[in-house]
XYZ file of N, CA and C in Angstrom:
504
model
N -41.082 -8.111 26.764
C -42.131 -7.563 27.349
C -42.316 -6.186 26.384
N -43.549 -5.737 26.387
C -44.132 -4.675 25.937
C -43.827 -3.379 26.883
N -43.547 -2.189 26.132
C -43.460 -0.898 27.149
C -44.340 -0.826 28.046
N -45.635 -0.750 27.732
C -46.727 -0.549 28.644
C -46.793 -1.687 29.751
N -46.365 -2.732 29.288
C -46.244 -3.878 30.533
C -45.268 -3.469 31.351
N -43.822 -3.076 30.852
C -42.951 -2.522 31.828
C -43.320 -1.419 32.735
N -44.035 -0.487 32.058
C -44.598 0.582 32.869
C -45.479 0.235 34.048
N -46.498 -0.825 33.584
C -47.479 -1.360 34.456
C -46.764 -2.091 35.671
N -45.648 -2.741 35.349
C -45.017 -3.720 36.403
C -44.007 -3.129 37.282
N -43.622 -1.770 36.797
C -42.465 -1.163 37.878
C -43.055 -0.988 39.232
N -42.172 -0.966 40.012
C -42.390 -0.614 41.424
C -41.187 -0.414 42.269
N -41.072 0.417 43.322
C -39.951 0.736 44.097
C -39.451 -0.394 44.795
N -38.233 -0.854 44.914
C -37.868 -2.130 45.818
C -36.943 -1.464 46.899
N -37.101 -1.803 48.014
C -36.129 -1.576 48.901
C -35.469 -2.574 49.708
N -35.633 -3.866 49.206
C -34.763 -4.980 49.783
C -34.495 -5.882 48.350
N -33.165 -6.237 48.136
C -32.993 -6.768 46.853
C -32.336 -8.290 47.235
N -32.728 -9.170 46.420
C -32.264 -10.700 46.394
C -30.721 -10.730 46.460
N -30.084 -11.813 47.064
C -28.676 -11.852 47.003
C -28.228 -12.530 45.900
N -28.380 -11.755 44.637
C -28.262 -12.180 43.288
C -27.718 -11.334 42.446
N -26.563 -11.485 41.880
C -25.820 -10.412 41.004
C -26.617 -10.266 39.846
N -26.517 -9.131 39.040
C -27.246 -8.791 37.832
C -26.182 -9.331 36.834
N -26.699 -9.946 35.802
C -25.911 -10.456 34.710
C -25.235 -9.412 33.913
N -24.140 -9.561 33.563
C -23.325 -8.397 32.866
C -24.038 -8.006 31.671
N -24.616 -8.859 30.719
C -25.334 -8.599 29.445
C -26.629 -7.865 30.104
N -27.182 -7.999 31.150
C -28.300 -7.089 31.628
C -27.987 -5.701 31.730
N -26.861 -5.408 32.749
C -26.417 -4.237 32.955
C -25.961 -3.686 31.651
N -25.419 -4.213 30.733
C -25.125 -3.355 29.397
C -26.366 -3.141 28.717
N -27.402 -3.921 28.707
C -28.706 -3.483 28.282
C -29.245 -2.197 28.615
N -29.330 -2.170 30.054
C -29.753 -1.052 30.938
C -29.078 0.081 30.467
N -27.704 0.100 30.547
C -26.876 1.146 30.270
C -27.040 1.628 28.597
N -27.372 0.631 27.851
C -27.295 1.085 26.317
C -28.766 1.734 26.344
N -29.767 1.326 27.045
C -31.207 2.122 27.035
C -30.955 3.651 27.532
N -30.074 3.903 28.352
C -29.715 5.456 28.826
C -29.022 6.263 27.642
N -28.104 5.385 27.152
C -27.029 5.956 26.214
C -28.070 6.248 24.758
N -29.105 5.661 24.694
C -30.240 5.912 23.424
C -31.278 6.827 23.900
N -31.003 7.256 24.909
C -32.348 8.141 25.376
C -31.938 9.648 24.748
N -33.288 10.368 24.368
C -33.091 11.669 23.828
C -32.489 12.723 24.734
N -31.706 13.517 24.225
C -31.257 14.647 25.091
C -31.516 15.917 24.451
N -31.725 17.109 24.938
C -31.884 18.199 24.613
C -30.937 18.760 23.411
N -31.306 19.080 22.334
C -30.409 19.341 21.131
C -29.593 18.359 20.813
N -29.700 17.076 21.323
C -28.921 15.896 20.923
C -27.426 16.221 21.541
N -27.272 16.956 22.615
C -25.920 17.158 23.286
C -25.352 16.181 24.177
N -26.073 15.041 24.545
C -25.508 13.933 25.118
C -24.385 14.263 26.003
N -24.847 15.041 26.982
C -23.935 15.470 28.304
C -24.131 14.553 29.397
N -24.787 13.458 29.620
C -25.037 12.721 30.576
C -23.980 11.491 30.589
N -23.852 11.247 31.851
C -22.792 9.959 32.232
C -23.731 9.043 33.241
N -23.731 7.852 32.730
C -24.441 6.670 33.420
C -23.321 5.905 34.215
N -23.328 5.928 35.446
C -22.447 5.325 36.285
C -23.112 4.034 36.886
N -22.301 2.928 36.835
C -23.117 1.712 37.363
C -22.090 1.409 38.534
N -22.551 1.383 39.692
C -21.679 0.818 40.736
C -21.976 -0.658 41.344
N -20.927 -1.414 41.130
C -21.071 -2.753 41.389
C -20.261 -3.230 42.387
N -19.234 -2.505 42.870
C -18.364 -2.839 43.869
C -19.062 -2.997 45.332
N -19.071 -4.178 45.857
C -19.768 -3.983 47.174
C -19.342 -3.183 48.268
N -17.918 -2.896 48.087
C -17.344 -1.809 49.322
C -17.893 -0.568 48.872
N -17.847 -0.103 47.549
C -18.392 1.180 47.081
C -20.119 1.133 47.480
N -20.739 0.355 47.118
C -22.237 0.358 47.643
C -22.440 0.440 49.044
N -21.604 -0.175 49.983
C -21.719 -0.078 51.388
C -21.387 1.545 51.732
N -20.262 1.993 50.950
C -20.057 3.449 51.368
C -21.237 4.446 50.732
N -21.814 3.885 49.801
C -23.010 4.880 49.216
C -24.143 4.814 50.363
N -24.148 4.064 51.148
C -25.205 4.024 52.457
C -25.013 5.542 53.028
N -23.983 5.895 53.418
C -23.676 7.182 54.052
C -24.037 8.482 53.219
N -23.707 8.349 51.686
C -23.980 9.377 51.012
C -25.679 9.358 50.842
N -26.211 8.365 51.039
C -27.670 8.352 50.805
C -28.342 8.207 52.139
N -27.900 9.232 53.152
C -28.727 9.489 54.450
C -28.578 8.184 55.249
N -27.800 7.358 55.274
C -27.853 5.974 55.941
C -28.927 5.239 55.635
N -29.541 5.355 54.605
C -30.517 4.161 54.164
C -29.852 2.893 53.977
N -29.832 2.039 55.157
C -28.957 0.915 55.215
C -29.555 -0.269 54.197
N -30.860 -0.184 53.614
C -31.433 -1.330 52.747
C -30.639 -1.000 51.315
N -29.983 0.192 51.091
C -29.437 0.142 49.658
C -28.060 -0.601 49.594
N -27.633 -0.967 50.753
C -26.198 -2.104 50.698
C -26.959 -3.422 50.356
N -28.232 -3.834 50.341
C -28.847 -5.032 49.513
C -28.691 -4.972 48.205
N -28.605 -3.962 47.598
C -28.644 -3.913 46.218
C -27.230 -4.403 45.598
N -27.180 -5.207 44.214
C -26.111 -5.511 43.644
C -25.393 -4.827 42.854
N -26.521 -3.470 42.493
C -25.811 -2.551 41.788
C -26.458 -1.174 42.198
N -26.091 -0.044 42.001
C -26.546 1.126 42.178
C -26.138 2.150 40.759
N -27.226 2.394 40.234
C -27.155 3.589 39.023
C -26.892 4.996 39.497
N -26.041 5.677 39.041
C -25.825 6.920 39.321
C -25.822 7.948 38.081
N -26.866 8.719 37.873
C -26.791 9.497 36.746
C -26.283 11.098 36.950
N -25.373 11.455 36.233
C -24.984 12.773 36.164
C -24.825 13.428 34.850
N -24.613 14.690 34.842
C -24.454 15.339 33.578
C -23.392 16.578 33.875
N -22.938 16.887 32.835
C -22.190 18.245 32.827
C -22.845 19.256 31.876
N -22.194 20.502 31.810
C -22.914 21.617 30.912
C -24.413 21.693 31.377
N -24.930 22.914 31.279
C -26.296 23.003 31.483
C -26.848 24.178 30.591
N -28.031 24.363 30.404
C -28.537 25.448 29.672
C -30.193 25.406 30.060
N -30.649 26.472 30.265
C -32.063 26.708 30.739
C -32.536 26.705 29.359
N -33.481 25.835 28.995
C -34.373 25.784 27.652
C -35.283 26.809 27.595
N -35.676 27.308 26.499
C -36.830 28.356 26.246
C -38.076 28.151 27.316
N -38.215 26.973 27.618
C -39.536 26.530 28.478
C -38.974 27.092 29.905
N -37.734 27.177 30.119
C -37.470 27.610 31.704
C -37.007 26.341 32.337
N -36.829 25.175 31.665
C -36.328 24.042 32.473
C -34.929 23.742 32.133
N -34.245 23.043 33.088
C -32.886 22.771 32.777
C -32.876 21.819 31.992
N -32.178 21.644 30.762
C -31.826 20.550 29.942
C -31.241 19.528 30.623
N -30.042 19.838 31.432
C -29.394 18.663 32.065
C -30.356 17.942 32.976
N -31.151 18.495 33.672
C -32.025 17.744 34.546
C -33.099 16.855 33.783
N -33.585 17.349 32.826
C -34.544 16.903 31.929
C -34.032 15.615 31.039
N -32.653 15.759 30.815
C -31.974 14.571 30.081
C -31.832 13.648 30.964
N -31.548 13.913 32.257
C -30.981 12.860 33.376
C -32.383 12.067 33.575
N -33.476 12.879 33.842
C -34.785 11.942 34.122
C -35.206 11.133 32.944
N -35.089 11.641 31.673
C -35.347 10.799 30.462
C -34.544 9.685 30.389
N -33.230 9.719 30.702
C -32.366 8.380 30.585
C -32.623 7.576 31.767
N -32.832 8.173 33.015
C -33.379 7.318 34.056
C -34.652 6.542 33.901
N -35.594 7.182 33.249
C -36.762 6.463 32.977
C -36.648 5.327 31.814
N -35.755 5.654 30.847
C -35.472 4.589 29.988
C -34.811 3.318 30.559
N -33.896 3.671 31.341
C -33.038 2.551 32.058
C -34.072 1.925 32.959
N -34.813 2.481 33.482
C -36.014 2.028 34.712
C -36.782 1.052 33.914
N -37.133 1.294 32.781
C -38.047 0.395 31.949
C -37.239 -0.794 31.396
N -36.090 -0.422 30.911
C -35.235 -1.720 30.337
C -35.193 -2.710 31.604
N -34.876 -2.020 32.806
C -34.502 -3.011 33.835
C -35.755 -3.764 34.149
N -36.839 -3.193 34.282
C -38.060 -3.817 34.619
C -38.323 -4.919 33.538
N -38.149 -4.710 32.179
C -38.306 -5.634 31.297
C -37.639 -6.730 31.372
N -36.204 -6.645 31.999
C -35.388 -7.743 32.245
C -35.528 -8.343 33.529
N -36.613 -8.195 34.357
C -36.973 -8.673 35.793
C -36.376 -7.993 36.844
N -35.953 -6.835 36.522
C -35.067 -6.411 37.798
C -36.123 -5.229 38.285
N -35.662 -4.408 39.324
C -36.448 -3.482 39.959
C -35.637 -2.357 40.439
N -35.924 -1.179 40.380
C -35.291 -0.036 40.679
C -35.982 0.668 42.012
N -35.077 1.572 42.709
C -35.777 2.422 43.689
C -35.076 3.862 43.463
N -35.807 4.828 42.700
C -35.251 6.008 42.444
C -35.050 6.862 43.563
N -34.052 7.388 43.960
C -33.801 8.014 45.148
C -33.736 9.532 45.011
N -34.244 10.308 45.994
C -34.150 11.720 45.944
C -33.383 12.162 47.279
N -33.147 11.194 48.092
C -32.527 11.487 49.342
C -31.170 11.005 49.416
N -30.299 11.883 48.871
C -28.987 11.601 48.770
C -28.163 13.011 48.628
N -26.885 12.982 49.244
C -26.167 13.928 49.273
C -25.114 13.939 47.980
N -25.252 14.733 47.166
C -24.581 14.762 45.752
C -23.283 15.216 46.075
N -22.838 15.915 46.924
C -21.352 16.033 47.098
C -20.621 14.890 47.620
N -21.321 13.998 48.606
C -20.743 12.819 48.926
C -20.726 11.819 47.916
N -21.657 11.587 47.133
C -21.597 10.767 45.884
C -20.345 11.230 45.098
N -20.462 12.401 44.676
C -19.250 13.090 43.740
C -18.012 12.753 44.337
N -17.601 12.778 45.673
C -16.379 12.465 45.951
C -16.253 10.779 46.239
N -17.302 10.204 46.301
C -16.973 8.663 46.662
C -16.675 8.159 44.942
N -17.255 8.588 44.020
C -17.360 7.983 42.910
C -16.361 8.818 41.747
N -15.749 9.957 42.362
C -14.663 10.737 41.517
C -15.358 11.291 40.454
N -16.474 11.856 40.749
C -17.353 12.556 39.787
C -16.575 14.167 39.615
N -16.170 14.587 38.531
C -15.623 15.883 38.419
C -16.587 16.824 38.807
N -15.957 17.986 39.204
C -16.795 19.200 39.717
C -17.524 19.852 38.627
N -17.416 19.764 37.429
C -18.372 20.361 36.389
C -19.475 19.202 36.190
N -19.624 18.330 36.816
C -20.789 17.317 36.605
C -21.705 17.476 37.970
N -22.947 17.389 37.606
C -24.203 17.527 38.692
C -24.625 16.056 38.955
N -24.708 15.763 39.956
C -25.405 14.345 40.322
C -26.935 14.272 40.305
N -27.474 13.824 39.334
C -28.914 14.110 39.083
C -29.774 12.830 39.793
N -29.318 11.711 39.887
C -30.214 10.805 40.473
C -29.249 9.659 41.031
N -29.779 8.962 41.874
C -29.381 7.583 42.434
C -30.301 6.562 42.520
N -29.805 5.289 41.842
C -31.018 4.575 42.254
C -30.332 2.955 42.084
N -30.559 2.375 43.346
C -30.268 1.122 43.518
C -31.237 0.072 42.751
N -30.409 -0.817 42.249
C -31.003 -1.700 41.392
C -30.728 -3.279 41.507
N -31.802 -4.050 41.331
C -31.428 -5.460 41.371
C -32.760 -6.291 41.380
N -32.778 -7.607 41.719
C -33.659 -8.537 41.825
C -34.523 -8.530 42.932
N -35.828 -8.134 43.057
C -36.497 -8.049 44.196
C -36.482 -9.283 45.310
N -36.095 -8.846 46.463
C -36.067 -9.895 47.590
C -37.474 -10.713 47.660
N -38.580 -9.987 47.340
C -39.812 -10.797 47.323
C -40.650 -9.745 46.627
N -41.641 -10.532 45.986
C -42.529 -9.644 44.813
C -43.179 -8.587 45.481
N -43.280 -7.737 44.810
C -44.168 -6.172 45.403
C -45.154 -5.931 44.173
N -45.605 -4.739 44.467
C -46.781 -4.310 43.661
C -46.510 -2.820 43.388
N -46.931 -2.322 42.155
C -46.851 -0.827 42.002
C -47.816 -0.093 42.841
N -47.541 1.194 43.128
C -48.420 1.856 43.945
C -49.627 2.283 43.122
N -50.626 2.669 43.930
C -52.023 2.855 43.435
C -51.834 4.315 42.687
N -52.303 4.536 41.573
C -52.348 5.676 40.764
C -53.599 6.415 40.504
N -53.563 7.691 40.740
C -54.955 8.551 40.405
C -55.560 7.944 39.138
N -56.727 8.375 38.994
C -57.542 7.996 37.873
C -57.015 8.927 36.896
N -57.404 8.242 35.495
C -57.211 9.309 34.369
C -57.982 10.626 34.587
N -59.062 10.587 34.848
C -59.848 11.817 35.055
C -58.972 13.061 35.988
N -58.365 12.273 36.915
C -57.726 13.352 37.987
C -56.436 13.757 37.399
N -55.769 13.176 36.241
C -54.297 13.566 35.905
C -54.325 13.972 34.296
N -55.494 13.708 33.462
C -55.386 13.764 32.143
C -56.169 14.876 31.734
N -55.739 15.852 30.811
C -56.726 16.953 30.443
C -56.538 16.968 28.693
N -57.438 17.207 27.988
C -57.521 17.266 26.484
C -57.814 18.688 26.001
N -57.040 19.207 25.408
C -56.845 20.575 24.860
C -56.789 21.725 26.020
N -57.424 21.585 27.015
C -57.232 22.554 27.783
C -57.278 22.040 29.380
N -56.669 22.603 30.392
C -56.954 22.423 31.550
C -58.004 23.163 32.199
């Protein structure tokens, strides 16, 4: 699958098929995160894949009781240590985590899987549950798996509404 095809095929899934993700696919997804660019090539991210069914059930509480999370055969948790504010004013850690998650999302889609990137989780609960050291920040949580039923990408704004050339 070409990158643009994966971009167009991606959609958020909130109910997953009762099918395990093949270990080689998990390895490929994590490899995509490992290869993602980071600010000054510092590579301060950790990509945690949660596949233990009991831990996945416990993640429901850390994700504000979203029960559908327990239908996923795996949950990806992105975290990073160290941070610096780049000259542009942005957190390098947050930016690096978002880039890695994007790479892993597209790799997952290219392998027939789908994600749901969450913003509704309690970082401290995730930290305790997964033994993440205090010097790490939990950036993102994303259940991942084969969709229970086929979905479709959300409608996007037109190019004219979101693209500017030279000046806004």
